[in-house]
Each structure stands twice: as C-alpha cells, then as structure tokens.
Amino acid sequence: MAISTEHMRAIDVRGGTGPATALFVNEEVPKPTPGPHECLVRVRAFGLNRGDIVQRQGLYPMPPTAPKTLGLEFSGVVVSVGEEAYGWWGVDAEVFGLVYGGAYAEYVVAHKNLLIAKPATLSWAMAGGMCESWFTALQALYLVGCYDFSSTRSIVWNAGASTISICGIQLSRALGVKVFATTRQDSKRDFCTEQLGCTGAINTRALPETTTWVDEIRRMNGGEGIDLIIDFIGGSCFSSLLDLAARDGRIVNLGLLGGPTTEGNAVDISPFVMKRLRYEGSTLRSRDIEYQAKVRALFEATTLPKLLEGEFKHHIEKTFQWVDIVSAHELMESNQAIGKIVCVIDW
C-alpha cells in the first residue's frame, strides 16, 4: 500500500491512544493508494470489534504493515484497482471484506483475495460488520479446534452473546452437536437458548454459592465433560477449563478478557496428561493473507449461502452514523450489546 498526496476523513485518536472520548473525525488523513494486488474501496459501513478498543488503548500488538487507523472489516464500492487485481475486481464493484486495519475511514485498501462480492440482498450495514466475527468463529471451529468432528459431541462457547460466539454457536449447531454457552446476564443467557437454540446456557453470576459454572455445564451435559471449548476469558478461568474438558478435549483461546495470568494457587496441569488435552491460542489478524483467504473461501462456501437463505442469522445490536463513533465505542465497552455494532457512512 502506498500513500497519496490526497486526503480523506478518518476516525483518529487524540494523543494516539486514549478512552472512547478521544475518538474524532480527522479530515486530514492521507488517502491510501492500492498496491498491485489491492483495491481502493470507498467505505459505506464498518463493524466494531473488541480489538479496536484494545488498539485504541495502545495495548494491541499491531501487524507491522497495518495502518494506524482502526477498523478490520467494511463494505463499500471499488474505486480503483491495482494492476495485479484486474480480472478479480473492477471499478464500481460492490464488495465487503477484511483488512489488517484502516476501515474507520472514507477509503480503505484491501487485498483482492480478502474481498467478497456483496449480494444485493445484504444491506451495507449488514455486510460491513460481517467478516471479522464469522471468519474468527470459522477458523476457531474448523481450522484450530476440530481435527475430527466425528468425535466431537459437545461444544461450549464462553461469552455466548458476544458476536463471535453468536456466529460460532450457529455454526456448531449445524454440526448436530450439543452446544452450551456461558454469559454474565440473564438476558444474554435467555438469548442463547431462545434465539440461538443452545442446548443449555448459564449466567455465571447467578449460580448458587455451592455450584460452579463448570459443575452446571457438566450437569447440563449429563455429567460429562466438554469435547471442545472456545474461550475468550483466559487466565482467570484457565483451571476451570482444564476441569471441564473431556478426555481428548480441545480448548481454543481467542481472548484474554479475564487477564493473561491465572488466579490463586499454582495451576494443576495434570489434566493435560491424564485427559490428553490440547490447548491452543489463535488470533486472526496476525495470520498471513494466504491463511485469511482460506478462511474467506470457507465462509463463501459454507456460511454465506446459509446467511442468504436465512438458516444463519447475523445479529446487529445497533447501527450508528460514523460521526457518532464515541457513542458506538461506549456501547461496546458497556458490555450490554448482543450482536454487532456497525457504523455507516452516508454518501
């Protein structure tokens, strides 16, 4: 990606890092120029992700080639095409896709392999907030977590009403396995069972003092451990994950909402040996173009058709105008949202 002498408007952070109130529309951001394998896209909508908050706070280890502007997903219209991208995309193509950064802006450059043609039935807002969550759930489930679906009978998604888990729960149910979820609010627990069809879900804050969330999930699963656990919490529940996992179980960590370190006494790691467990962490943003393109192809083949047919649902909590970015970030940080938060740019 090159930088032209032209300028555009983009969301910036006063002082480089800070709280949500430090976000503002900067009208003097250099407009990017696509490289040989890239397209320049005029943005119509972009989705918010937890990684955006961490980056805004200055705590995200950025990919070396990523622009400082926030934003990992978008929808829009192609306005120019790099020489190696001709034959893939043309000017005026309506697309949505994934980027390493820069989507909180009027224009963004995207690699040709990470773009998807936007179906006419998808709104700009729906398409603009779709890729990051579905791609992350797909790679956690298919490329990291499950090497053998025939032996997987049960799956737990922690933070069950988060956007990634909402996607992952639907993907898991399509496999025909028992799917459980943890939440921290009754409304989110009910959403997981009533709207997403989970076999069972719990509010970890509303359990009897004598019952742990591991006890409750195991009870719901007929006293058995869980074959695959997708976790976003990290250190604070590490020991509980080892306890809950079934023999030959897999645990995939996608986040550290509970911190990077374990709490209390030393951790008993014997379950790794006695249960033959596998624990693996993963992030999507740190993956190379080839890996992300593989996930994009998986999404187009297995997931997008079901979204268009209505078998899968893409849940949007609220849509904001992009100039209201402060309110959008504050809503995400409140942990009250169920589903995606999207910003639109009218033009």
Tab-separated table of C-alpha atoms in Angstrom:
chain	number	residue	atom	x	y	z
A	1	MET	CA	0.000	0.000	0.000
A	2	ALA	CA	1.268	3.474	-0.915
A	3	ILE	CA	0.104	6.816	0.445
A	4	SER	CA	-1.061	9.501	-1.991
A	5	THR	CA	-0.863	13.258	-1.566
A	6	GLU	CA	-4.662	13.422	-1.371
A	7	HIS	CA	-6.501	13.466	1.953
A	8	MET	CA	-9.659	11.891	3.338
A	9	ARG	CA	-11.651	11.836	6.542
A	10	ALA	CA	-10.949	9.024	9.000
A	11	ILE	CA	-11.512	8.276	12.668
A	12	ASP	CA	-8.435	9.161	14.718
A	13	VAL	CA	-7.452	9.117	18.394
A	14	ARG	CA	-6.346	12.363	20.048
A	15	GLY	CA	-2.914	11.809	21.558
A	16	GLY	CA	-2.502	8.497	19.751
A	17	THR	CA	-4.204	6.421	22.473
A	18	GLY	CA	-6.988	7.053	24.949
A	19	PRO	CA	-10.599	6.445	26.023
A	20	ALA	CA	-13.587	6.399	23.701
A	21	THR	CA	-13.976	10.161	24.105
A	22	ALA	CA	-10.583	10.635	22.418
A	23	LEU	CA	-12.008	9.442	19.091
A	24	PHE	CA	-12.733	12.106	16.471
A	25	VAL	CA	-13.095	12.599	12.708
A	26	ASN	CA	-9.762	13.757	11.310
A	27	GLU	CA	-10.207	15.479	7.938
A	28	GLU	CA	-6.510	15.473	7.036
A	29	VAL	CA	-5.632	11.776	6.897
A	30	PRO	CA	-3.589	10.734	3.823
A	31	LYS	CA	-5.701	8.787	1.363
A	32	PRO	CA	-4.167	5.341	0.632
A	33	THR	CA	-3.234	4.132	-2.829
A	34	PRO	CA	-3.687	0.442	-3.675
A	35	GLY	CA	-0.672	-1.750	-4.310
A	36	PRO	CA	-0.524	-4.197	-7.231
A	37	HIS	CA	-2.721	-6.839	-5.535
A	38	GLU	CA	-5.060	-4.376	-3.794
A	39	CYS	CA	-8.240	-2.428	-4.443
A	40	LEU	CA	-9.158	1.004	-3.155
A	41	VAL	CA	-12.685	0.897	-1.747
A	42	ARG	CA	-14.940	3.794	-0.802
A	43	VAL	CA	-16.420	2.709	2.517
A	44	ARG	CA	-20.163	2.572	3.145
A	45	ALA	CA	-20.101	0.781	6.535
A	46	PHE	CA	-17.644	-0.727	9.004
A	47	GLY	CA	-18.009	-3.018	12.001
A	48	LEU	CA	-16.658	-2.560	15.522
A	49	ASN	CA	-14.575	-5.257	17.202
A	50	ARG	CA	-13.025	-5.745	20.631
A	51	GLY	CA	-9.610	-5.460	19.048
A	52	ASP	CA	-10.456	-1.874	18.087
A	53	ILE	CA	-10.835	-0.970	21.758
A	54	VAL	CA	-7.554	-2.619	22.688
A	55	GLN	CA	-5.791	-0.834	19.812
A	56	ARG	CA	-7.351	2.494	20.790
A	57	GLN	CA	-5.943	1.976	24.283
A	58	GLY	CA	-2.487	1.313	22.836
A	59	LEU	CA	-2.399	-2.293	24.020
A	60	TYR	CA	-2.709	-4.196	20.717
A	61	PRO	CA	0.454	-5.656	19.132
A	62	MET	CA	-0.113	-4.276	15.638
A	63	PRO	CA	0.845	-6.172	12.480
A	64	PRO	CA	3.852	-4.331	11.036
A	65	THR	CA	2.115	-3.323	7.800
A	66	ALA	CA	-1.201	-2.259	9.345
A	67	PRO	CA	-2.206	1.410	9.184
A	68	LYS	CA	-2.755	3.183	12.483
A	69	THR	CA	-6.407	3.881	11.623
A	70	LEU	CA	-8.791	1.479	13.373
A	71	GLY	CA	-11.096	-0.938	11.609
A	72	LEU	CA	-10.889	-4.554	10.438
A	73	GLU	CA	-13.990	-5.015	8.272
A	74	PHE	CA	-16.091	-2.940	5.911
A	75	SER	CA	-18.423	-2.787	2.944
A	76	GLY	CA	-18.176	-0.378	0.048
A	77	VAL	CA	-17.569	0.264	-3.635
A	78	VAL	CA	-14.308	-0.316	-5.521
A	79	VAL	CA	-12.969	2.944	-6.965
A	80	SER	CA	-9.561	1.818	-8.269
A	81	VAL	CA	-7.736	-1.461	-8.806
A	82	GLY	CA	-4.066	-2.456	-8.628
A	83	GLU	CA	-2.523	-3.923	-11.779
A	84	GLU	CA	-2.494	-7.499	-10.410
A	85	ALA	CA	-6.092	-7.245	-9.177
A	86	TYR	CA	-7.618	-6.702	-12.609
A	87	GLY	CA	-9.619	-9.755	-13.577
A	88	TRP	CA	-10.642	-10.156	-9.935
A	89	TRP	CA	-12.406	-6.850	-9.364
A	90	GLY	CA	-13.452	-3.841	-11.385
A	91	VAL	CA	-14.366	-0.261	-10.647
A	92	ASP	CA	-17.885	0.112	-9.160
A	93	ALA	CA	-17.930	-3.449	-7.800
A	94	GLU	CA	-19.901	-3.631	-4.554
A	95	VAL	CA	-17.844	-5.591	-2.037
A	96	PHE	CA	-17.268	-6.383	1.608
A	97	GLY	CA	-14.238	-7.826	3.275
A	98	LEU	CA	-11.464	-7.992	5.819
A	99	VAL	CA	-8.387	-5.781	6.275
A	100	TYR	CA	-5.492	-5.555	8.729
A	101	GLY	CA	-6.632	-2.028	9.639
A	102	GLY	CA	-7.891	1.248	8.224
A	103	ALA	CA	-11.636	0.614	7.800
A	104	TYR	CA	-12.748	3.533	10.034
A	105	ALA	CA	-12.309	5.860	7.056
A	106	GLU	CA	-13.832	7.134	3.840
A	107	TYR	CA	-11.432	4.939	1.840
A	108	VAL	CA	-9.587	1.724	2.611
A	109	VAL	CA	-7.272	-0.545	0.625
A	110	ALA	CA	-7.961	-4.282	0.687
A	111	HIS	CA	-6.160	-7.279	-0.787
A	112	LYS	CA	-8.025	-8.769	-3.741
A	113	ASN	CA	-8.145	-12.181	-2.042
A	114	LEU	CA	-9.937	-10.826	1.043
A	115	LEU	CA	-12.838	-9.209	-0.791
A	116	ILE	CA	-16.275	-10.745	-1.373
A	117	ALA	CA	-18.902	-9.606	-3.849
A	118	LYS	CA	-21.793	-8.095	-1.890
A	119	PRO	CA	-25.114	-9.772	-2.676
A	120	ALA	CA	-27.879	-7.292	-3.428
A	121	THR	CA	-29.983	-8.701	-0.586
A	122	LEU	CA	-27.365	-7.727	2.030
A	123	SER	CA	-27.531	-4.161	3.317
A	124	TRP	CA	-24.333	-2.125	3.540
A	125	ALA	CA	-24.534	-2.253	7.329
A	126	MET	CA	-25.085	-6.000	7.420
A	127	ALA	CA	-22.197	-6.699	5.054
A	128	GLY	CA	-19.912	-4.135	6.685
A	129	GLY	CA	-19.980	-5.877	10.054
A	130	MET	CA	-19.944	-9.482	8.914
A	131	CYS	CA	-16.444	-10.745	8.143
A	132	GLU	CA	-14.416	-10.485	11.350
A	133	SER	CA	-16.857	-12.392	13.557
A	134	TRP	CA	-17.805	-15.142	11.120
A	135	PHE	CA	-14.211	-15.613	9.936
A	136	THR	CA	-12.946	-15.849	13.524
A	137	ALA	CA	-15.628	-18.353	14.507
A	138	LEU	CA	-14.971	-20.445	11.402
A	139	GLN	CA	-11.222	-20.621	11.876
A	140	ALA	CA	-11.599	-21.397	15.598
A	141	LEU	CA	-14.004	-24.216	14.865
A	142	TYR	CA	-12.695	-25.724	11.627
A	143	LEU	CA	-9.009	-24.818	11.369
A	144	VAL	CA	-7.911	-24.757	15.026
A	145	GLY	CA	-10.361	-26.598	17.251
A	146	CYS	CA	-11.721	-29.621	15.406
A	147	TYR	CA	-9.428	-32.030	13.669
A	148	ASP	CA	-12.113	-34.745	13.894
A	149	PHE	CA	-15.751	-33.712	14.090
A	150	SER	CA	-16.821	-37.357	14.318
A	151	SER	CA	-15.509	-37.494	17.890
A	152	THR	CA	-16.988	-34.120	18.914
A	153	ARG	CA	-20.285	-34.435	20.743
A	154	SER	CA	-20.338	-31.205	22.755
A	155	ILE	CA	-19.067	-27.641	22.420
A	156	VAL	CA	-19.011	-24.705	24.840
A	157	TRP	CA	-18.743	-21.086	23.712
A	158	ASN	CA	-17.768	-18.751	26.537
A	159	ALA	CA	-19.122	-15.179	26.308
A	160	GLY	CA	-22.062	-16.699	24.474
A	161	ALA	CA	-23.744	-13.424	23.476
A	162	SER	CA	-20.580	-11.913	22.005
A	163	THR	CA	-20.707	-11.513	18.253
A	164	ILE	CA	-18.114	-14.224	17.587
A	165	SER	CA	-19.908	-16.711	19.837
A	166	ILE	CA	-23.272	-15.873	18.260
A	167	CYS	CA	-21.741	-16.890	14.933
A	168	GLY	CA	-19.937	-19.890	16.423
A	169	ILE	CA	-23.000	-21.242	18.186
A	170	GLN	CA	-24.899	-21.301	14.905
A	171	LEU	CA	-22.014	-22.994	13.107
A	172	SER	CA	-21.774	-25.552	15.911
A	173	ARG	CA	-25.479	-26.330	15.919
A	174	ALA	CA	-25.257	-27.003	12.175
A	175	LEU	CA	-22.832	-29.819	13.037
A	176	GLY	CA	-25.534	-31.550	15.067
A	177	VAL	CA	-23.671	-31.467	18.400
A	178	LYS	CA	-24.790	-30.291	21.823
A	179	VAL	CA	-23.921	-26.604	22.224
A	180	PHE	CA	-23.621	-24.759	25.541
A	181	ALA	CA	-22.822	-21.146	26.375
A	182	THR	CA	-21.770	-19.043	29.345
A	183	THR	CA	-22.886	-15.453	29.880
A	184	ARG	CA	-22.940	-12.903	32.692
A	185	GLN	CA	-26.509	-11.637	32.294
A	186	ASP	CA	-29.900	-13.352	32.374
A	187	SER	CA	-30.976	-11.601	29.170
A	188	LYS	CA	-27.930	-12.938	27.346
A	189	ARG	CA	-28.438	-16.422	28.765
A	190	ASP	CA	-32.026	-16.411	27.503
A	191	PHE	CA	-30.911	-15.106	24.114
A	192	CYS	CA	-28.530	-18.044	23.751
A	193	THR	CA	-31.231	-20.629	24.422
A	194	GLU	CA	-34.299	-18.956	22.936
A	195	GLN	CA	-32.813	-17.222	19.885
A	196	LEU	CA	-29.730	-19.296	19.109
A	197	GLY	CA	-31.045	-22.700	20.189
A	198	CYS	CA	-28.293	-23.667	22.612
A	199	THR	CA	-28.768	-26.963	24.405
A	200	GLY	CA	-28.115	-25.016	27.599
A	201	ALA	CA	-26.718	-21.680	28.751
A	202	ILE	CA	-25.896	-20.163	32.129
A	203	ASN	CA	-25.411	-16.791	33.765
A	204	THR	CA	-22.203	-17.378	35.710
A	205	ARG	CA	-23.126	-14.565	38.107
A	206	ALA	CA	-26.458	-16.129	39.089
A	207	LEU	CA	-25.406	-19.587	40.262
A	208	PRO	CA	-25.860	-20.859	43.836
A	209	GLU	CA	-22.795	-20.360	46.029
A	210	THR	CA	-22.290	-24.108	46.209
A	211	THR	CA	-22.264	-24.522	42.397
A	212	THR	CA	-19.510	-23.567	39.957
A	213	TRP	CA	-20.135	-22.813	36.306
A	214	VAL	CA	-18.165	-25.957	35.456
A	215	ASP	CA	-20.496	-28.022	37.659
A	216	GLU	CA	-23.539	-26.542	35.952
A	217	ILE	CA	-22.316	-27.076	32.380
A	218	ARG	CA	-21.297	-30.633	33.226
A	219	ARG	CA	-24.740	-31.267	34.769
A	220	MET	CA	-26.410	-29.971	31.581
A	221	ASN	CA	-24.230	-32.349	29.588
A	222	GLY	CA	-25.360	-35.411	31.522
A	223	GLY	CA	-22.394	-35.353	33.882
A	224	GLU	CA	-19.850	-35.487	31.052
A	225	GLY	CA	-17.010	-33.123	30.204
A	226	ILE	CA	-16.965	-30.998	27.049
A	227	ASP	CA	-15.151	-32.053	23.887
A	228	LEU	CA	-14.398	-28.565	22.517
A	229	ILE	CA	-14.285	-25.313	24.497
A	230	ILE	CA	-13.948	-21.925	22.785
A	231	ASP	CA	-12.750	-19.415	25.374
A	232	PHE	CA	-12.304	-15.636	25.417
A	233	ILE	CA	-11.585	-15.223	29.136
A	234	GLY	CA	-8.057	-16.574	29.537
A	235	GLY	CA	-6.121	-16.668	32.786
A	236	SER	CA	-8.909	-16.240	35.320
A	237	CYS	CA	-10.712	-19.398	34.160
A	238	PHE	CA	-7.765	-21.482	32.940
A	239	SER	CA	-8.038	-24.088	35.721
A	240	SER	CA	-11.796	-24.335	35.205
A	241	LEU	CA	-11.307	-25.051	31.517
A	242	LEU	CA	-8.952	-27.919	32.300
A	243	ASP	CA	-11.539	-29.263	34.744
A	244	LEU	CA	-14.440	-29.015	32.277
A	245	ALA	CA	-12.683	-30.534	29.277
A	246	ALA	CA	-13.465	-34.150	28.416
A	247	ARG	CA	-10.815	-36.748	27.698
A	248	ASP	CA	-9.127	-35.914	24.369
A	249	GLY	CA	-10.745	-32.492	24.656
A	250	ARG	CA	-9.569	-29.338	22.901
A	251	ILE	CA	-9.547	-25.805	24.264
A	252	VAL	CA	-9.185	-22.842	21.896
A	253	ASN	CA	-8.378	-19.461	23.425
A	254	LEU	CA	-9.336	-16.365	21.404
A	255	GLY	CA	-9.037	-13.638	24.035
A	256	LEU	CA	-7.907	-12.544	27.469
A	257	LEU	CA	-10.925	-10.705	28.865
A	258	GLY	CA	-10.154	-12.221	32.274
A	259	GLY	CA	-6.473	-11.299	32.109
A	260	PRO	CA	-3.346	-13.155	30.979
A	261	THR	CA	-2.438	-14.722	34.330
A	262	THR	CA	-4.064	-17.392	36.460
A	263	GLU	CA	-5.545	-16.563	39.836
A	264	GLY	CA	-4.906	-18.076	43.242
A	265	ASN	CA	-2.658	-21.068	43.820
A	266	ALA	CA	-0.416	-22.803	41.320
A	267	VAL	CA	-2.286	-24.416	38.432
A	268	ASP	CA	-2.578	-28.205	38.359
A	269	ILE	CA	-1.590	-29.120	34.797
A	270	SER	CA	-2.063	-32.874	35.264
A	271	PRO	CA	-5.286	-32.841	33.163
A	272	PHE	CA	-3.124	-32.241	30.096
A	273	VAL	CA	-1.596	-35.663	30.653
A	274	MET	CA	-4.449	-37.563	32.275
A	275	LYS	CA	-7.091	-36.331	29.809
A	276	ARG	CA	-4.789	-35.990	26.777
A	277	LEU	CA	-5.877	-32.361	26.318
A	278	ARG	CA	-4.853	-29.870	23.686
A	279	TYR	CA	-4.855	-26.115	24.405
A	280	GLU	CA	-4.227	-23.697	21.551
A	281	GLY	CA	-4.443	-19.942	21.190
A	282	SER	CA	-5.257	-18.122	17.973
A	283	THR	CA	-5.775	-14.664	16.515
A	284	LEU	CA	-6.999	-13.956	13.002
A	285	ARG	CA	-5.374	-10.563	12.479
A	286	SER	CA	-1.844	-11.931	12.881
A	287	ARG	CA	-2.387	-14.524	10.127
A	288	ASP	CA	-0.979	-14.022	6.639
A	289	ILE	CA	-3.002	-13.288	3.509
A	290	GLU	CA	-2.996	-16.939	2.416
A	291	TYR	CA	-4.495	-18.134	5.707
A	292	GLN	CA	-7.140	-15.401	5.780
A	293	ALA	CA	-8.003	-16.118	2.142
A	294	LYS	CA	-8.511	-19.767	3.095
A	295	VAL	CA	-10.996	-18.675	5.762
A	296	ARG	CA	-12.691	-16.342	3.265
A	297	ALA	CA	-13.158	-19.246	0.867
A	298	LEU	CA	-14.571	-21.386	3.701
A	299	PHE	CA	-17.003	-18.579	4.565
A	300	GLU	CA	-18.187	-18.219	0.971
A	301	ALA	CA	-18.627	-21.976	0.548
A	302	THR	CA	-20.230	-22.960	3.859
A	303	THR	CA	-21.662	-19.896	5.553
A	304	LEU	CA	-22.683	-17.089	3.201
A	305	PRO	CA	-25.280	-19.248	1.398
A	306	LYS	CA	-26.919	-20.101	4.721
A	307	LEU	CA	-26.938	-16.433	5.708
A	308	LEU	CA	-28.634	-15.511	2.436
A	309	GLU	CA	-31.159	-18.347	2.835
A	310	GLY	CA	-31.950	-17.315	6.416
A	311	GLU	CA	-30.679	-20.524	8.023
A	312	PHE	CA	-27.993	-18.468	9.818
A	313	LYS	CA	-28.726	-15.049	11.299
A	314	HIS	CA	-26.296	-12.141	11.526
A	315	HIS	CA	-27.328	-10.172	14.597
A	316	ILE	CA	-26.800	-6.397	14.666
A	317	GLU	CA	-27.319	-4.667	18.010
A	318	LYS	CA	-27.257	-1.097	16.697
A	319	THR	CA	-26.178	0.971	13.716
A	320	PHE	CA	-24.577	4.392	14.211
A	321	GLN	CA	-23.556	7.181	11.880
A	322	TRP	CA	-19.779	7.099	11.785
A	323	VAL	CA	-19.529	10.605	13.257
A	324	ASP	CA	-21.082	9.107	16.411
A	325	ILE	CA	-18.109	6.780	16.863
A	326	VAL	CA	-17.693	7.774	20.527
A	327	SER	CA	-21.177	6.510	21.373
A	328	ALA	CA	-20.560	3.330	19.383
A	329	HIS	CA	-17.372	2.540	21.322
A	330	GLU	CA	-19.035	3.388	24.634
A	331	LEU	CA	-21.852	0.938	23.856
A	332	MET	CA	-19.351	-1.815	23.106
A	333	GLU	CA	-17.451	-1.140	26.323
A	334	SER	CA	-20.687	-1.241	28.346
A	335	ASN	CA	-20.992	-4.988	27.593
A	336	GLN	CA	-24.725	-4.534	27.098
A	337	ALA	CA	-24.798	-5.251	23.372
A	338	ILE	CA	-25.988	-8.544	21.924
A	339	GLY	CA	-24.631	-8.772	18.417
A	340	LYS	CA	-22.706	-6.465	16.130
A	341	ILE	CA	-22.269	-2.707	16.363
A	342	VAL	CA	-21.876	-1.078	12.952
A	343	CYS	CA	-21.142	2.457	11.731
A	344	VAL	CA	-22.350	3.723	8.346
A	345	ILE	CA	-21.002	6.495	6.140
A	346	ASP	CA	-23.692	8.154	4.039
A	347	TRP	CA	-22.723	9.418	0.580
